[in-house]
Coordinates of C-alpha atoms in Angstrom, one line a residue:
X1 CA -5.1 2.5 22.5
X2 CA -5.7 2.3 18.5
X3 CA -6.4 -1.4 17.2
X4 CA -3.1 -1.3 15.9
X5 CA -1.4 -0.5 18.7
X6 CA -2.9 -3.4 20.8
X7 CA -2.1 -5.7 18.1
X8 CA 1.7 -4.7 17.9
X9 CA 1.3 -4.8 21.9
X10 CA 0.3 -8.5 21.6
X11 CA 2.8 -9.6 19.2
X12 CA 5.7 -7.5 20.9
X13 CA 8.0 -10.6 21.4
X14 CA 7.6 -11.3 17.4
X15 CA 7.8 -7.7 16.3
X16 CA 11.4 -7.8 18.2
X17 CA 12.6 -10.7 16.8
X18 CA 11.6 -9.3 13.3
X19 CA 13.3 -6.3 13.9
X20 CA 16.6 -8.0 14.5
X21 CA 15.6 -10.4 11.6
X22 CA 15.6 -7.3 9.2
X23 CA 18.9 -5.4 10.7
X24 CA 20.9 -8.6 10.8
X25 CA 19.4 -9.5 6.7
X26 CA 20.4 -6.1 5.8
X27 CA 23.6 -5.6 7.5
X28 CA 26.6 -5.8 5.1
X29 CA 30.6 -5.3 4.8
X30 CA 29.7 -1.7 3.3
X31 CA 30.1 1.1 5.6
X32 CA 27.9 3.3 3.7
X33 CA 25.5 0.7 2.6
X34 CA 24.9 0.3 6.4
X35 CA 25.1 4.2 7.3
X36 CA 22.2 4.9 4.9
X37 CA 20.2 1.8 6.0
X38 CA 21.0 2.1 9.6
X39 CA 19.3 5.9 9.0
X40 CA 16.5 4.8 7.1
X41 CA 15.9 1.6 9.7
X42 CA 15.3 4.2 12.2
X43 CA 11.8 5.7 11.3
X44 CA 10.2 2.0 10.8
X45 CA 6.2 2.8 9.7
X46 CA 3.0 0.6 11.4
X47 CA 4.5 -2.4 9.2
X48 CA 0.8 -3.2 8.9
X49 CA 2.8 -5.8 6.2
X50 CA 4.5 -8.5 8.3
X51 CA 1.5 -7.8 11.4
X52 CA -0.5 -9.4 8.6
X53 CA 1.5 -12.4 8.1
X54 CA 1.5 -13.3 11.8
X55 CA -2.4 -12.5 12.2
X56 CA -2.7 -15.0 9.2
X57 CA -0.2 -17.4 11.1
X58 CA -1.9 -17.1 14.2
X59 CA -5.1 -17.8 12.7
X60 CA -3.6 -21.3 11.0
X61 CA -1.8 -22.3 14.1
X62 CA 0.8 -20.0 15.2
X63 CA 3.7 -17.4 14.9
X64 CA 6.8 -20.0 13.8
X65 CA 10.8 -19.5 12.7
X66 CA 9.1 -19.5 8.9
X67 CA 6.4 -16.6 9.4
X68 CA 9.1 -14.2 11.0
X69 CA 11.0 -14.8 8.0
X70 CA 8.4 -14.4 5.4
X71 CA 7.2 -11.8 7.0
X72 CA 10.6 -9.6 7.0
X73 CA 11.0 -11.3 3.6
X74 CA 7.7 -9.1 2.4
X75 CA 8.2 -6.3 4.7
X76 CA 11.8 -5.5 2.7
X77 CA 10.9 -6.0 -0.5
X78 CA 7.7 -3.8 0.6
X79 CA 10.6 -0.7 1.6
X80 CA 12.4 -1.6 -1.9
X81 CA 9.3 -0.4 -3.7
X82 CA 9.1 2.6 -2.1
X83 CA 12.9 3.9 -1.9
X84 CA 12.5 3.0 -5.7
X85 CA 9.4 4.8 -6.0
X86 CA 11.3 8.1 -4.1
X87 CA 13.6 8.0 -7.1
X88 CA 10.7 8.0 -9.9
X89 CA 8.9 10.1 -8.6
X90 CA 11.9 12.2 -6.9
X91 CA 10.3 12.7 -3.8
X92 CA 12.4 14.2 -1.1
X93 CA 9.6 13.5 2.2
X94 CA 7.9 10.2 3.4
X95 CA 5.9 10.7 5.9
X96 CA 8.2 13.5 7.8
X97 CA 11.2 12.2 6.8
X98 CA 14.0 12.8 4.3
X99 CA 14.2 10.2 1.1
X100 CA 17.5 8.1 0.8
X101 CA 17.5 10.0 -2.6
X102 CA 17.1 13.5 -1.1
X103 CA 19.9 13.2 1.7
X104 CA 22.4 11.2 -0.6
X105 CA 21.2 10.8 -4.3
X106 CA 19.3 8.5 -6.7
X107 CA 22.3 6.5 -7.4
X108 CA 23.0 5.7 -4.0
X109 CA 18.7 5.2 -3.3
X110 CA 18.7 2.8 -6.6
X111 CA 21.7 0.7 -5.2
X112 CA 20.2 0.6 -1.7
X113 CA 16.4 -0.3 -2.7
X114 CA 18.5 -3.3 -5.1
X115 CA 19.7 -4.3 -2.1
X116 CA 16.6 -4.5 -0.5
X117 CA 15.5 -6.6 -2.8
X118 CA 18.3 -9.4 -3.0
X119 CA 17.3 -9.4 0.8
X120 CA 14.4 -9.8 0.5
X121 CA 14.6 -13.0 -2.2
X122 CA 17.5 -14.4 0.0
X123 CA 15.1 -14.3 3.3
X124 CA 12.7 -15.8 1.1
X125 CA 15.0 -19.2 -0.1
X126 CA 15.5 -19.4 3.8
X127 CA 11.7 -20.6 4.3
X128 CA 13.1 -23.4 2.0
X129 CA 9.3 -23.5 1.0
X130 CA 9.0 -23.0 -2.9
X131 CA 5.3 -21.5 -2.8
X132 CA 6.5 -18.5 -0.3
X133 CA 9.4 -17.9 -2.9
X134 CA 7.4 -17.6 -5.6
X135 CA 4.8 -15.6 -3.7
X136 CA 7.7 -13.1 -3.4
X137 CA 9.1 -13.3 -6.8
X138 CA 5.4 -12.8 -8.3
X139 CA 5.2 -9.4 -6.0
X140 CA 7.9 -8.0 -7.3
X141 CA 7.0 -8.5 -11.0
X142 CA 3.3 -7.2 -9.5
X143 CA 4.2 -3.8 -8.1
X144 CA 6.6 -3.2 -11.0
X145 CA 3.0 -3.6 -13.2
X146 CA 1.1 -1.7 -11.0
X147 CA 3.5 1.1 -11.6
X148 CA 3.8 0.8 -15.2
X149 CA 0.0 0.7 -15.3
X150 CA -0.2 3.8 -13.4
X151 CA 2.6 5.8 -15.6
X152 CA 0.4 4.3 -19.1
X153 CA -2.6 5.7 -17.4
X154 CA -1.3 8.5 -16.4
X155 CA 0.2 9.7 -19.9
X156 CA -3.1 7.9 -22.2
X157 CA -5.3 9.6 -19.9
X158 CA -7.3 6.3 -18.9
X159 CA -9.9 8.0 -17.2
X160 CA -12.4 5.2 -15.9
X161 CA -12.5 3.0 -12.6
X162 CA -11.8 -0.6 -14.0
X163 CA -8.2 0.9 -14.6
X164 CA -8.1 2.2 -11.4
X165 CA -9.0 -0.7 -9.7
X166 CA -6.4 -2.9 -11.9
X167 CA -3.5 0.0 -10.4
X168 CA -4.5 -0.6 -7.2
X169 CA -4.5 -4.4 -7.2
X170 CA -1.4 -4.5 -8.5
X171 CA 0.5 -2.2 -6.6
X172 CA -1.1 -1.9 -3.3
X173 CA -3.5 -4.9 -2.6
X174 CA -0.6 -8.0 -4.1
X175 CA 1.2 -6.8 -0.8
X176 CA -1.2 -7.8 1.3
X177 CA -2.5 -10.6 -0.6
X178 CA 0.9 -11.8 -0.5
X179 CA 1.2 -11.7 3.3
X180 CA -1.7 -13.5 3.9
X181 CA -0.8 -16.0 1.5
X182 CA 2.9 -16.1 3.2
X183 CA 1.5 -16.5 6.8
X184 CA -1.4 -19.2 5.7
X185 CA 1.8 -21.0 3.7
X186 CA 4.1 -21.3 7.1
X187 CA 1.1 -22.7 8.6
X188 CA 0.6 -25.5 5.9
X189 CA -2.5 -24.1 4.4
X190 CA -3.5 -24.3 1.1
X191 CA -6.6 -24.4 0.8
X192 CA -10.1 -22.8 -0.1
X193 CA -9.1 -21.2 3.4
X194 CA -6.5 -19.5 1.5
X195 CA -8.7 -18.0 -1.3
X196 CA -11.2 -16.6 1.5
X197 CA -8.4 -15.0 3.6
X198 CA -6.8 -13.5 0.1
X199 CA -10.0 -12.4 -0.5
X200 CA -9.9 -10.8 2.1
X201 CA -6.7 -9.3 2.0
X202 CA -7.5 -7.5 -1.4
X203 CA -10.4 -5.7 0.3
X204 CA -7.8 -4.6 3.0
X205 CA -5.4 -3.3 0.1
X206 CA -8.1 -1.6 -1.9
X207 CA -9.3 0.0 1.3
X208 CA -6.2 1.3 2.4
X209 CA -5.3 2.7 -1.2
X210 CA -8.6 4.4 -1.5
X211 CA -8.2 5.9 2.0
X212 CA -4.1 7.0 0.9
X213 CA -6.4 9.0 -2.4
X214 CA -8.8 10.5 0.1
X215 CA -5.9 12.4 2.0
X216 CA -5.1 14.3 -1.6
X217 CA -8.6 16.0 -1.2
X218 CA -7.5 17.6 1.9
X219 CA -5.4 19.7 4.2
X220 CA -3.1 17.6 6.7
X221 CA -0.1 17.8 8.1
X222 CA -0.2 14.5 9.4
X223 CA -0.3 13.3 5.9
X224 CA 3.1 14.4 4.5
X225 CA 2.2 15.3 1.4
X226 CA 0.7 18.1 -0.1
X227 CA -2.9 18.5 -1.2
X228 CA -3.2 17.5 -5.0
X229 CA 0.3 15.8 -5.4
X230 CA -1.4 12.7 -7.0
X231 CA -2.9 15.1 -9.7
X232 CA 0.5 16.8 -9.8
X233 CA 1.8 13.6 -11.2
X234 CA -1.1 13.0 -13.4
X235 CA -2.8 10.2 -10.9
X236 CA -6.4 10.8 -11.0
X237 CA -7.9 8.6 -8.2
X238 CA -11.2 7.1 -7.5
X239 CA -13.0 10.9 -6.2
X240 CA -12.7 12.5 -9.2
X241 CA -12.9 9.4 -11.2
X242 CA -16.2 9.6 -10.0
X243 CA -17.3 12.9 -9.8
X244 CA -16.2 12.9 -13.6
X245 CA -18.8 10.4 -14.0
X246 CA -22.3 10.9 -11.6
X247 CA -21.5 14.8 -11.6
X248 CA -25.1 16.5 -12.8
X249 CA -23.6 19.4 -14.9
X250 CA -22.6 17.3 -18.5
X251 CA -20.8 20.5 -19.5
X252 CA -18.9 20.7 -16.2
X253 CA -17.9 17.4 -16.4
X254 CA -16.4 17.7 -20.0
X255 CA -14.6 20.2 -19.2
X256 CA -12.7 18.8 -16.3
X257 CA -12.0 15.9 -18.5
X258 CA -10.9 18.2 -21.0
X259 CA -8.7 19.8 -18.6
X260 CA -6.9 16.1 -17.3
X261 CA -6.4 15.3 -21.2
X262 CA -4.5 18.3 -22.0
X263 CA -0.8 17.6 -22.7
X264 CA 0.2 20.6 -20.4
X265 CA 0.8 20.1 -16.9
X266 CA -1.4 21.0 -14.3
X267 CA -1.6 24.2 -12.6
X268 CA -2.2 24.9 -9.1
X269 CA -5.4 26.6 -9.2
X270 CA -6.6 23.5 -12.2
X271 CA -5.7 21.1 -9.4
X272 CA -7.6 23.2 -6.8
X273 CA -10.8 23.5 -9.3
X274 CA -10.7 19.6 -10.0
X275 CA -10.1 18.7 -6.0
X276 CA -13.2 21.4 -5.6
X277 CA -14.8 19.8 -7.9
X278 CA -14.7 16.1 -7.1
X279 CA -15.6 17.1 -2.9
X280 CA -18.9 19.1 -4.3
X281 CA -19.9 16.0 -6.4
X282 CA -20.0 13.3 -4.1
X283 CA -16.7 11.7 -5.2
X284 CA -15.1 11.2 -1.4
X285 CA -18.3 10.8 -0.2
X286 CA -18.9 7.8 -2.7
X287 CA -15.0 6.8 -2.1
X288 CA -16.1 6.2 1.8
X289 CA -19.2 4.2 0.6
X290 CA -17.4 1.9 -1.3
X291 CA -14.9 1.5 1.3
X292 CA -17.7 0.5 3.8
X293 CA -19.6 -1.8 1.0
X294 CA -15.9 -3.6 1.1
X295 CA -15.6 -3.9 5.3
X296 CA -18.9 -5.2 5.0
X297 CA -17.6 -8.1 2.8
X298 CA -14.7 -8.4 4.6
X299 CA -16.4 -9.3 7.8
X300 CA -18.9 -12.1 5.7
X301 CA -15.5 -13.8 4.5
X302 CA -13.9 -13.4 8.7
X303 CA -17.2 -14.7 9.7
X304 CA -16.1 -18.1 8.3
X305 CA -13.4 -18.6 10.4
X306 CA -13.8 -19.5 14.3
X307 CA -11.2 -17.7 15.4
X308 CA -10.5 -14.8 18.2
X309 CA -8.3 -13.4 15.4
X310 CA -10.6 -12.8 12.9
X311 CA -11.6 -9.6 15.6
X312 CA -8.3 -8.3 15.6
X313 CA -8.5 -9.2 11.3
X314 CA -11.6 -7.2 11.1
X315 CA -10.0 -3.9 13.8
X316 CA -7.2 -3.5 11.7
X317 CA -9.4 -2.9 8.7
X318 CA -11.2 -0.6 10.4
X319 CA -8.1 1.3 11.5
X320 CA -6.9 1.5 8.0
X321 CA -10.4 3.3 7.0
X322 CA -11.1 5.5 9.8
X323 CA -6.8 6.8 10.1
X324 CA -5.8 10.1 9.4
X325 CA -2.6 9.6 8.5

């Protein structure tokens, strides 16, 4: 059994009620509303999200009426994101499965993911505790940034790791920040426990970001994406980033940058060359380092706590590094 699979087991009386938390939040008067929703309910993912909340929680205290709902609070706005993101980047596959836009269209996927987020406000104002409201508000106005960052990037050809690292942050590691800060706040922490656990958390997110850009260097099925998608849609990720940087050929390594600066697209075998390119430099093999260097922090900062949760903390970080999918 896979950490997180013992951890879901563990919390399986909370992970039910926060299932029927969600349906019953995002139930409506709308037939359709509810048809696409009931569909997209259906295939839930690891919602590694709201298992962080209650791992926070548990580690304050305990799983209460205010961490379930702060925790499907984050977990819906967390699906908002990415049935908006489907439409930006008109995706028709997550993870196996059709895109609200692909089955039905982006109006329909732009209304549903706005719905999504109303929820996900309105579960918020529920807590009736101000600092988890605002902790959702501020996510939502950080993963719009991170996405904004990554199209400015993207088109100014911002080629170094600082502006990599600020993407990330904002658009994958405020999510988890966020649910530690939501379960710690249900718990009545706030505290300089609080900074160490967010600390934490934004290892978790940077880890699990950088593992998601490792995938694009390979072939999986598992994945659901195709090799070199990022690249497709002018993402260059922390690999090549650094293969454009430590690589020993100066020539070679102008000429790749050349290539990411041009105004044309991409072509297949460019995005082969530049994936070959980055593996035969050391850029996943410096990607994993880093990822390692961060677990190794991550456990310090657990270390602080004495608490049997700061195990199951430190195994669900170590899933998100060693998955391969």
């Amino acid at each position: 059994m896979s950490a997180i699979e013992d951890i879901r087991q563990s919390l399986e009386p909370e992970f039910e009620r926060l299932d029927a938390l969600i349906s019953k939040s995002l139930d409506s008067s709308n037939t359709l509303m509810n048809q696409v929703i009931g569909n997209y309910l259906s295939h839930k993912g690891k919602q590694l999200r709201p298992m962080l909340v209650m791992l926070t929680a548990e580690l304050f205290g305990g799983v209460n009426d205010n961490t379930l709902t702060a925790a499907a609070s984050v977990e819906i706005l967390h699906n908002a994101s990415l049935i908006h993101d489907d439409v930006v980047d008109d995706s028709d596959c997550r993870h196996g499965h059709k895109t609200i836009n692909a089955v039905w269209d982006n109006h329909v996927a732009v209304l549903v993911g706005d719905f999504f987020v109303s929820n996900a406000l309105q579960l918020a104002t529920v807590t009736g505790d101000l600092r988890v409201i605002r902790a959702i508000a501020d996510l939502g106005k950080l993963l719009s940034l991170g996405e904004m960052d990554q199209i400015y990037n993207a088109r100014f050809h911002e080629l170094d790791e600082e502006a990599y690292f600020k993407v990330i942050s904002h658009k994958t590691a405020s999510l988890f920040v966020t649910c530690v800060s939501m379960g710690a706040y249900c718990r009545g922490v706030d505290d300089e426990r609080l900074d160490a656990i967010r600390r934490f958390a934004e290892l978790f997110g940077r880890c699990f970001q950088i593992k998601d850009d490792i995938f694009d260097y390979f072939d999986s099925k598992a994945i659901g994406k195709p090799t070199g998608n990022d690249l497709r849609e002018g993402k260059v990720t922390l690999p090549l980033l650094h293969a454009l940087t430590s690589a020993p050929d100066e020539e070679r390594r102008r000429e790749m940058a050349a290539m990411l600066r041009s105004e044309s697209s991409l072509t297949d075998a460019q995005i082969r060359e530049l994936i070959l390119f980055a593996r035969e430099n050391g850029g996943v093999d410096y990607a994993y380092s880093l990822m390692e260097r961060m677990r190794d922090e991550a456990a310090v900062i657990l270390d602080r706590f004495d608490s049997p949760v700061t195990s199951r903390l430190l195994a669900l970080l170590d899933f998100v590094i060693a998955r391969e999918k």
